[in-house]
Amino acid sequence: MEEEKEIYKADDRLVVALDVDSFDSMKALVDELGDLVSYYKVGMELYYSAGSATIHYLKEHGKKVFLDLKLHDIPNTVGHSVASVTRLGVNLITVHAGGGRAMMQAAARYAKITADELGVERPKILAVTVLTSFDDKGWQEIGGHLPIQDHVLELASLAKEAGVDGVVASPKEATSIREMAGDDFLIVTPGIRPAFAQTDDQKRIATPSQAFKDGASMLVIGRPITQAIDPKAATRLILKEIKENA
């Protein structure tokens, strides 16, 4: 019985993506999953519809928050945007690695300055490499000259040099990034599909256990949980796989 409780205990390596478009839908899902989940991702769809109220609710309920807005603009604008969301108390913030070295440096700098001013823990900055919706054909259509894996590795190397905490990349690139960046660099992987789930529009995917074996630090899982007939049962299956195989 105690062993079963441990298997189904919330794990910060599992981040549930709140792929919903309203505060009420978010609240219903978070309330349903309860203590099974400790970390949530708030993306553009939810944040643009419900705003900072989503962050406040999650923090009030003891959850960690990955704010995935994929900031991409001139360094000054991104820096001030990071400062603004740092004040909300989020734990992870994404910027696009394609914004360049100066932009990523500004994000990291403003996160630290703002956190120091507030006397709070600095949010970690993640650089998004290549979206997991891309396959080789789609990548070539937008002018990708290098293979996706090579381009992701170049962006990850630049992100590390720029001083951000890690990257968002598909499980397929996790091994090469881990070899390049070392153990302390965060590799957060979307495109995770447990055996019972459909692949949907994700192209470069892996199971939870395989992603960890390949070097991932944290997994972002959305629809296999949020669109499941029984989200709690789906979450338990994923936690079981993580605990037994990762």
PDB file of C-alpha atoms in Angstrom:
ATOM      1  CA  MET A   1       0.000   0.000   0.000  1.00  0.00           C
ATOM      2  CA  GLU A   2       2.811   2.421   0.926  1.00  0.00           C
ATOM      3  CA  GLU A   3       4.648   1.502  -2.276  1.00  0.00           C
ATOM      4  CA  GLU A   4       1.529   2.294  -4.327  1.00  0.00           C
ATOM      5  CA  LYS A   5       1.188   5.691  -2.613  1.00  0.00           C
ATOM      6  CA  GLU A   6       4.794   6.484  -3.509  1.00  0.00           C
ATOM      7  CA  ILE A   7       4.253   5.583  -7.170  1.00  0.00           C
ATOM      8  CA  TYR A   8       1.264   7.903  -7.432  1.00  0.00           C
ATOM      9  CA  LYS A   9       2.875  10.788  -5.554  1.00  0.00           C
ATOM     10  CA  ALA A  10       3.215  14.053  -7.518  1.00  0.00           C
ATOM     11  CA  ASP A  11       6.538  14.357  -9.314  1.00  0.00           C
ATOM     12  CA  ASP A  12       8.011  17.721 -10.366  1.00  0.00           C
ATOM     13  CA  ARG A  13       9.437  16.047 -13.465  1.00  0.00           C
ATOM     14  CA  LEU A  14       5.881  15.794 -14.813  1.00  0.00           C
ATOM     15  CA  VAL A  15       4.452  19.094 -16.050  1.00  0.00           C
ATOM     16  CA  VAL A  16       0.811  18.969 -17.107  1.00  0.00           C
ATOM     17  CA  ALA A  17      -0.006  21.351 -19.944  1.00  0.00           C
ATOM     18  CA  LEU A  18      -3.256  23.198 -19.310  1.00  0.00           C
ATOM     19  CA  ASP A  19      -4.539  22.992 -22.883  1.00  0.00           C
ATOM     20  CA  VAL A  20      -7.810  24.739 -22.067  1.00  0.00           C
ATOM     21  CA  ASP A  21      -9.204  28.140 -22.981  1.00  0.00           C
ATOM     22  CA  SER A  22     -10.879  29.401 -19.824  1.00  0.00           C
ATOM     23  CA  PHE A  23     -10.249  29.916 -16.136  1.00  0.00           C
ATOM     24  CA  ASP A  24     -13.171  27.662 -15.193  1.00  0.00           C
ATOM     25  CA  SER A  25     -11.881  24.804 -17.346  1.00  0.00           C
ATOM     26  CA  MET A  26      -8.430  25.173 -15.811  1.00  0.00           C
ATOM     27  CA  LYS A  27      -9.833  25.228 -12.279  1.00  0.00           C
ATOM     28  CA  ALA A  28     -11.940  22.128 -12.894  1.00  0.00           C
ATOM     29  CA  LEU A  29      -8.947  20.166 -14.191  1.00  0.00           C
ATOM     30  CA  VAL A  30      -6.573  21.285 -11.435  1.00  0.00           C
ATOM     31  CA  ASP A  31      -9.164  20.501  -8.790  1.00  0.00           C
ATOM     32  CA  GLU A  32      -9.792  17.069 -10.315  1.00  0.00           C
ATOM     33  CA  LEU A  33      -6.115  16.118 -10.464  1.00  0.00           C
ATOM     34  CA  GLY A  34      -5.529  17.385  -6.925  1.00  0.00           C
ATOM     35  CA  ASP A  35      -2.348  16.112  -5.276  1.00  0.00           C
ATOM     36  CA  LEU A  36      -1.368  13.958  -8.250  1.00  0.00           C
ATOM     37  CA  VAL A  37       0.176  16.954 -10.044  1.00  0.00           C
ATOM     38  CA  SER A  38       2.504  19.600  -8.627  1.00  0.00           C
ATOM     39  CA  TYR A  39       3.607  21.394 -11.815  1.00  0.00           C
ATOM     40  CA  TYR A  40       1.481  22.985 -14.543  1.00  0.00           C
ATOM     41  CA  LYS A  41       2.226  24.687 -17.836  1.00  0.00           C
ATOM     42  CA  VAL A  42       0.204  27.764 -18.726  1.00  0.00           C
ATOM     43  CA  GLY A  43       0.486  28.441 -22.442  1.00  0.00           C
ATOM     44  CA  MET A  44      -0.725  31.126 -24.801  1.00  0.00           C
ATOM     45  CA  GLU A  45      -4.263  29.822 -25.224  1.00  0.00           C
ATOM     46  CA  LEU A  46      -5.031  29.934 -21.499  1.00  0.00           C
ATOM     47  CA  TYR A  47      -2.966  32.986 -20.592  1.00  0.00           C
ATOM     48  CA  TYR A  48      -4.407  35.140 -23.380  1.00  0.00           C
ATOM     49  CA  SER A  49      -7.960  34.202 -22.406  1.00  0.00           C
ATOM     50  CA  ALA A  50      -7.735  34.255 -18.601  1.00  0.00           C
ATOM     51  CA  GLY A  51      -4.567  36.210 -17.860  1.00  0.00           C
ATOM     52  CA  SER A  52      -2.655  36.336 -14.605  1.00  0.00           C
ATOM     53  CA  ALA A  53      -5.620  34.988 -12.631  1.00  0.00           C
ATOM     54  CA  THR A  54      -4.480  31.542 -13.784  1.00  0.00           C
ATOM     55  CA  ILE A  55      -1.069  32.041 -12.188  1.00  0.00           C
ATOM     56  CA  HIS A  56      -2.528  33.374  -8.947  1.00  0.00           C
ATOM     57  CA  TYR A  57      -4.889  30.406  -8.642  1.00  0.00           C
ATOM     58  CA  LEU A  58      -2.144  27.851  -9.200  1.00  0.00           C
ATOM     59  CA  LYS A  59       0.241  29.511  -6.763  1.00  0.00           C
ATOM     60  CA  GLU A  60      -2.483  29.798  -4.106  1.00  0.00           C
ATOM     61  CA  HIS A  61      -2.953  26.033  -4.408  1.00  0.00           C
ATOM     62  CA  GLY A  62       0.727  25.282  -3.936  1.00  0.00           C
ATOM     63  CA  LYS A  63       1.492  24.479  -7.556  1.00  0.00           C
ATOM     64  CA  LYS A  64       4.593  25.344  -9.565  1.00  0.00           C
ATOM     65  CA  VAL A  65       4.030  27.221 -12.813  1.00  0.00           C
ATOM     66  CA  PHE A  66       5.728  26.939 -16.180  1.00  0.00           C
ATOM     67  CA  LEU A  67       4.644  30.036 -18.142  1.00  0.00           C
ATOM     68  CA  ASP A  68       5.107  29.145 -21.796  1.00  0.00           C
ATOM     69  CA  LEU A  69       4.663  32.367 -23.788  1.00  0.00           C
ATOM     70  CA  LYS A  70       7.710  31.803 -26.037  1.00  0.00           C
ATOM     71  CA  LEU A  71       8.829  35.424 -25.850  1.00  0.00           C
ATOM     72  CA  HIS A  72      10.565  36.636 -29.005  1.00  0.00           C
ATOM     73  CA  ASP A  73      11.282  40.325 -29.553  1.00  0.00           C
ATOM     74  CA  ILE A  74      14.080  42.845 -29.175  1.00  0.00           C
ATOM     75  CA  PRO A  75      16.173  42.269 -26.021  1.00  0.00           C
ATOM     76  CA  ASN A  76      14.793  45.246 -24.088  1.00  0.00           C
ATOM     77  CA  THR A  77      11.176  44.226 -24.679  1.00  0.00           C
ATOM     78  CA  VAL A  78      11.800  40.610 -23.733  1.00  0.00           C
ATOM     79  CA  GLY A  79      13.751  41.647 -20.654  1.00  0.00           C
ATOM     80  CA  HIS A  80      10.935  43.843 -19.358  1.00  0.00           C
ATOM     81  CA  SER A  81       8.370  41.148 -20.190  1.00  0.00           C
ATOM     82  CA  VAL A  82      10.360  38.622 -18.159  1.00  0.00           C
ATOM     83  CA  ALA A  83      10.476  41.108 -15.279  1.00  0.00           C
ATOM     84  CA  SER A  84       6.680  41.447 -15.410  1.00  0.00           C
ATOM     85  CA  VAL A  85       5.963  37.734 -15.249  1.00  0.00           C
ATOM     86  CA  THR A  86       8.669  37.196 -12.632  1.00  0.00           C
ATOM     87  CA  ARG A  87       6.545  39.379 -10.364  1.00  0.00           C
ATOM     88  CA  LEU A  88       3.726  36.850 -10.752  1.00  0.00           C
ATOM     89  CA  GLY A  89       5.815  34.173  -9.061  1.00  0.00           C
ATOM     90  CA  VAL A  90       6.220  31.765 -11.981  1.00  0.00           C
ATOM     91  CA  ASN A  91       8.947  29.102 -11.851  1.00  0.00           C
ATOM     92  CA  LEU A  92       9.803  28.619 -15.535  1.00  0.00           C
ATOM     93  CA  ILE A  93       9.593  31.096 -18.437  1.00  0.00           C
ATOM     94  CA  THR A  94      10.184  30.409 -22.130  1.00  0.00           C
ATOM     95  CA  VAL A  95      11.838  32.584 -24.752  1.00  0.00           C
ATOM     96  CA  HIS A  96      12.684  31.640 -28.333  1.00  0.00           C
ATOM     97  CA  ALA A  97      16.321  30.681 -28.819  1.00  0.00           C
ATOM     98  CA  GLY A  98      15.952  32.084 -32.336  1.00  0.00           C
ATOM     99  CA  GLY A  99      15.790  35.561 -30.776  1.00  0.00           C
ATOM    100  CA  GLY A 100      19.547  35.390 -30.382  1.00  0.00           C
ATOM    101  CA  ARG A 101      22.237  35.674 -27.747  1.00  0.00           C
ATOM    102  CA  ALA A 102      21.491  39.262 -26.629  1.00  0.00           C
ATOM    103  CA  MET A 103      17.786  38.556 -26.195  1.00  0.00           C
ATOM    104  CA  MET A 104      18.406  35.432 -24.101  1.00  0.00           C
ATOM    105  CA  GLN A 105      20.977  37.276 -22.003  1.00  0.00           C
ATOM    106  CA  ALA A 106      18.445  40.053 -21.361  1.00  0.00           C
ATOM    107  CA  ALA A 107      15.839  37.501 -20.257  1.00  0.00           C
ATOM    108  CA  ALA A 108      18.244  35.888 -17.797  1.00  0.00           C
ATOM    109  CA  ARG A 109      19.455  39.253 -16.501  1.00  0.00           C
ATOM    110  CA  TYR A 110      16.000  40.726 -15.896  1.00  0.00           C
ATOM    111  CA  ALA A 111      14.799  37.547 -14.208  1.00  0.00           C
ATOM    112  CA  LYS A 112      17.659  37.768 -11.720  1.00  0.00           C
ATOM    113  CA  ILE A 113      17.364  41.531 -11.137  1.00  0.00           C
ATOM    114  CA  THR A 114      13.628  41.346 -10.528  1.00  0.00           C
ATOM    115  CA  ALA A 115      13.818  38.281  -8.284  1.00  0.00           C
ATOM    116  CA  ASP A 116      16.585  39.912  -6.238  1.00  0.00           C
ATOM    117  CA  GLU A 117      14.496  43.073  -5.840  1.00  0.00           C
ATOM    118  CA  LEU A 118      11.539  41.013  -4.616  1.00  0.00           C
ATOM    119  CA  GLY A 119      13.636  38.688  -2.462  1.00  0.00           C
ATOM    120  CA  VAL A 120      12.217  35.617  -4.195  1.00  0.00           C
ATOM    121  CA  GLU A 121      13.647  32.638  -6.030  1.00  0.00           C
ATOM    122  CA  ARG A 122      14.644  33.494  -9.588  1.00  0.00           C
ATOM    123  CA  PRO A 123      12.500  31.868 -12.267  1.00  0.00           C
ATOM    124  CA  LYS A 124      14.436  29.651 -14.633  1.00  0.00           C
ATOM    125  CA  ILE A 125      14.629  30.686 -18.277  1.00  0.00           C
ATOM    126  CA  LEU A 126      14.174  28.071 -20.990  1.00  0.00           C
ATOM    127  CA  ALA A 127      15.007  28.658 -24.641  1.00  0.00           C
ATOM    128  CA  VAL A 128      12.653  27.055 -27.161  1.00  0.00           C
ATOM    129  CA  THR A 129      14.628  25.417 -29.971  1.00  0.00           C
ATOM    130  CA  VAL A 130      12.513  23.893 -32.776  1.00  0.00           C
ATOM    131  CA  LEU A 131       8.828  23.235 -32.164  1.00  0.00           C
ATOM    132  CA  THR A 132       7.897  19.565 -31.971  1.00  0.00           C
ATOM    133  CA  SER A 133       5.209  20.062 -34.624  1.00  0.00           C
ATOM    134  CA  PHE A 134       7.967  20.264 -37.253  1.00  0.00           C
ATOM    135  CA  ASP A 135       9.053  17.258 -39.264  1.00  0.00           C
ATOM    136  CA  ASP A 136      11.777  17.358 -41.920  1.00  0.00           C
ATOM    137  CA  LYS A 137       9.398  18.392 -44.707  1.00  0.00           C
ATOM    138  CA  GLY A 138       7.880  21.263 -42.748  1.00  0.00           C
ATOM    139  CA  TRP A 139      11.335  22.353 -41.619  1.00  0.00           C
ATOM    140  CA  GLN A 140      12.605  22.547 -45.196  1.00  0.00           C
ATOM    141  CA  GLU A 141       9.549  24.552 -46.230  1.00  0.00           C
ATOM    142  CA  ILE A 142      10.580  27.416 -43.944  1.00  0.00           C
ATOM    143  CA  GLY A 143      14.173  27.392 -45.131  1.00  0.00           C
ATOM    144  CA  GLY A 144      15.781  25.031 -42.642  1.00  0.00           C
ATOM    145  CA  HIS A 145      19.103  24.202 -44.280  1.00  0.00           C
ATOM    146  CA  LEU A 146      20.560  22.091 -41.500  1.00  0.00           C
ATOM    147  CA  PRO A 147      18.839  18.894 -40.332  1.00  0.00           C
ATOM    148  CA  ILE A 148      16.531  19.639 -37.391  1.00  0.00           C
ATOM    149  CA  GLN A 149      18.722  17.818 -34.887  1.00  0.00           C
ATOM    150  CA  ASP A 150      21.812  19.803 -35.910  1.00  0.00           C
ATOM    151  CA  HIS A 151      19.968  23.108 -35.733  1.00  0.00           C
ATOM    152  CA  VAL A 152      18.517  22.273 -32.316  1.00  0.00           C
ATOM    153  CA  LEU A 153      21.997  21.459 -31.018  1.00  0.00           C
ATOM    154  CA  GLU A 154      23.356  24.782 -32.322  1.00  0.00           C
ATOM    155  CA  LEU A 155      20.545  26.695 -30.611  1.00  0.00           C
ATOM    156  CA  ALA A 156      21.026  24.749 -27.383  1.00  0.00           C
ATOM    157  CA  SER A 157      24.735  25.536 -27.400  1.00  0.00           C
ATOM    158  CA  LEU A 158      23.985  29.232 -27.945  1.00  0.00           C
ATOM    159  CA  ALA A 159      21.414  29.169 -25.130  1.00  0.00           C
ATOM    160  CA  LYS A 160      23.949  27.669 -22.732  1.00  0.00           C
ATOM    161  CA  GLU A 161      26.524  30.305 -23.691  1.00  0.00           C
ATOM    162  CA  ALA A 162      23.897  33.036 -23.179  1.00  0.00           C
ATOM    163  CA  GLY A 163      23.365  31.921 -19.590  1.00  0.00           C
ATOM    164  CA  VAL A 164      19.825  30.575 -19.666  1.00  0.00           C
ATOM    165  CA  ASP A 165      18.956  27.542 -17.573  1.00  0.00           C
ATOM    166  CA  GLY A 166      17.950  25.109 -20.269  1.00  0.00           C
ATOM    167  CA  VAL A 167      16.009  24.458 -23.424  1.00  0.00           C
ATOM    168  CA  VAL A 168      12.737  23.112 -24.685  1.00  0.00           C
ATOM    169  CA  ALA A 169      13.457  20.443 -27.265  1.00  0.00           C
ATOM    170  CA  SER A 170      11.941  17.230 -28.513  1.00  0.00           C
ATOM    171  CA  PRO A 171      12.972  13.904 -26.958  1.00  0.00           C
ATOM    172  CA  LYS A 172      14.717  13.071 -30.230  1.00  0.00           C
ATOM    173  CA  GLU A 173      17.375  15.732 -29.569  1.00  0.00           C
ATOM    174  CA  ALA A 174      17.723  15.221 -25.820  1.00  0.00           C
ATOM    175  CA  THR A 175      20.692  12.850 -25.957  1.00  0.00           C
ATOM    176  CA  SER A 176      22.903  15.121 -28.067  1.00  0.00           C
ATOM    177  CA  ILE A 177      21.980  18.178 -25.965  1.00  0.00           C
ATOM    178  CA  ARG A 178      22.767  16.340 -22.735  1.00  0.00           C
ATOM    179  CA  GLU A 179      26.148  15.263 -24.086  1.00  0.00           C
ATOM    180  CA  MET A 180      26.924  18.855 -25.094  1.00  0.00           C
ATOM    181  CA  ALA A 181      25.554  20.720 -22.076  1.00  0.00           C
ATOM    182  CA  GLY A 182      26.187  18.448 -19.092  1.00  0.00           C
ATOM    183  CA  ASP A 183      24.007  17.322 -16.214  1.00  0.00           C
ATOM    184  CA  ASP A 184      22.955  20.715 -14.815  1.00  0.00           C
ATOM    185  CA  PHE A 185      21.330  22.023 -18.003  1.00  0.00           C
ATOM    186  CA  LEU A 186      17.544  21.617 -18.057  1.00  0.00           C
ATOM    187  CA  ILE A 187      16.044  19.769 -21.008  1.00  0.00           C
ATOM    188  CA  VAL A 188      12.268  20.080 -20.998  1.00  0.00           C
ATOM    189  CA  THR A 189      10.562  17.883 -23.540  1.00  0.00           C
ATOM    190  CA  PRO A 190       7.091  18.246 -25.015  1.00  0.00           C
ATOM    191  CA  GLY A 191       5.920  15.699 -27.560  1.00  0.00           C
ATOM    192  CA  ILE A 192       5.568  13.046 -24.866  1.00  0.00           C
ATOM    193  CA  ARG A 193       3.020  10.391 -25.697  1.00  0.00           C
ATOM    194  CA  PRO A 194       2.517   7.413 -23.393  1.00  0.00           C
ATOM    195  CA  ALA A 195       1.637   4.128 -25.039  1.00  0.00           C
ATOM    196  CA  PHE A 196      -2.114   4.614 -24.520  1.00  0.00           C
ATOM    197  CA  ALA A 197      -2.257   8.045 -26.225  1.00  0.00           C
ATOM    198  CA  GLN A 198      -2.651   9.289 -29.801  1.00  0.00           C
ATOM    199  CA  THR A 199       0.202  11.261 -31.411  1.00  0.00           C
ATOM    200  CA  ASP A 200      -2.060  14.160 -32.589  1.00  0.00           C
ATOM    201  CA  ASP A 201      -0.049  16.911 -34.353  1.00  0.00           C
ATOM    202  CA  GLN A 202       3.265  16.153 -32.657  1.00  0.00           C
ATOM    203  CA  LYS A 203       5.915  14.704 -34.990  1.00  0.00           C
ATOM    204  CA  ARG A 204       9.056  14.148 -32.925  1.00  0.00           C
ATOM    205  CA  ILE A 205       7.699  12.188 -29.972  1.00  0.00           C
ATOM    206  CA  ALA A 206       8.669   9.586 -27.357  1.00  0.00           C
ATOM    207  CA  THR A 207       7.228   7.758 -24.381  1.00  0.00           C
ATOM    208  CA  PRO A 208       7.959   9.138 -20.882  1.00  0.00           C
ATOM    209  CA  SER A 209      10.445   6.395 -20.013  1.00  0.00           C
ATOM    210  CA  GLN A 210      12.328   6.758 -23.306  1.00  0.00           C
ATOM    211  CA  ALA A 211      12.526  10.548 -22.958  1.00  0.00           C
ATOM    212  CA  PHE A 212      14.188  10.257 -19.540  1.00  0.00           C
ATOM    213  CA  LYS A 213      16.591   7.612 -20.810  1.00  0.00           C
ATOM    214  CA  ASP A 214      17.535   9.976 -23.629  1.00  0.00           C
ATOM    215  CA  GLY A 215      18.410  12.792 -21.222  1.00  0.00           C
ATOM    216  CA  ALA A 216      15.234  14.767 -20.531  1.00  0.00           C
ATOM    217  CA  SER A 217      14.915  16.586 -17.186  1.00  0.00           C
ATOM    218  CA  MET A 218      11.181  17.291 -17.261  1.00  0.00           C
ATOM    219  CA  LEU A 219       8.271  16.137 -19.420  1.00  0.00           C
ATOM    220  CA  VAL A 220       5.396  18.285 -20.628  1.00  0.00           C
ATOM    221  CA  ILE A 221       2.234  16.248 -21.189  1.00  0.00           C
ATOM    222  CA  GLY A 222      -1.074  17.784 -22.213  1.00  0.00           C
ATOM    223  CA  ARG A 223      -3.763  16.071 -24.231  1.00  0.00           C
ATOM    224  CA  PRO A 224      -3.076  12.490 -23.051  1.00  0.00           C
ATOM    225  CA  ILE A 225      -4.209  13.796 -19.652  1.00  0.00           C
ATOM    226  CA  THR A 226      -6.430  16.796 -20.341  1.00  0.00           C
ATOM    227  CA  GLN A 227      -8.495  15.064 -23.038  1.00  0.00           C
ATOM    228  CA  ALA A 228      -8.608  11.668 -21.395  1.00  0.00           C
ATOM    229  CA  ILE A 229     -11.965  10.203 -20.385  1.00  0.00           C
ATOM    230  CA  ASP A 230     -10.507   9.861 -16.898  1.00  0.00           C
ATOM    231  CA  PRO A 231      -7.662  12.406 -16.407  1.00  0.00           C
ATOM    232  CA  LYS A 232      -6.778  11.052 -12.952  1.00  0.00           C
ATOM    233  CA  ALA A 233      -6.400   7.503 -14.258  1.00  0.00           C
ATOM    234  CA  ALA A 234      -4.270   8.753 -17.159  1.00  0.00           C
ATOM    235  CA  THR A 235      -2.056  10.715 -14.762  1.00  0.00           C
ATOM    236  CA  ARG A 236      -1.594   7.676 -12.526  1.00  0.00           C
ATOM    237  CA  LEU A 237      -0.512   5.569 -15.506  1.00  0.00           C
ATOM    238  CA  ILE A 238       2.066   8.186 -16.475  1.00  0.00           C
ATOM    239  CA  LEU A 239       3.375   8.571 -12.927  1.00  0.00           C
ATOM    240  CA  LYS A 240       3.692   4.792 -12.699  1.00  0.00           C
ATOM    241  CA  GLU A 241       5.718   4.697 -15.905  1.00  0.00           C
ATOM    242  CA  ILE A 242       7.965   7.529 -14.705  1.00  0.00           C
ATOM    243  CA  LYS A 243       8.607   5.998 -11.292  1.00  0.00           C
ATOM    244  CA  GLU A 244       9.198   2.463 -12.573  1.00  0.00           C
ATOM    245  CA  ASN A 245      11.257   3.170 -15.675  1.00  0.00           C
ATOM    246  CA  ALA A 246      12.890   6.598 -15.480  1.00  0.00           C
TER     247      ALA A 246
END
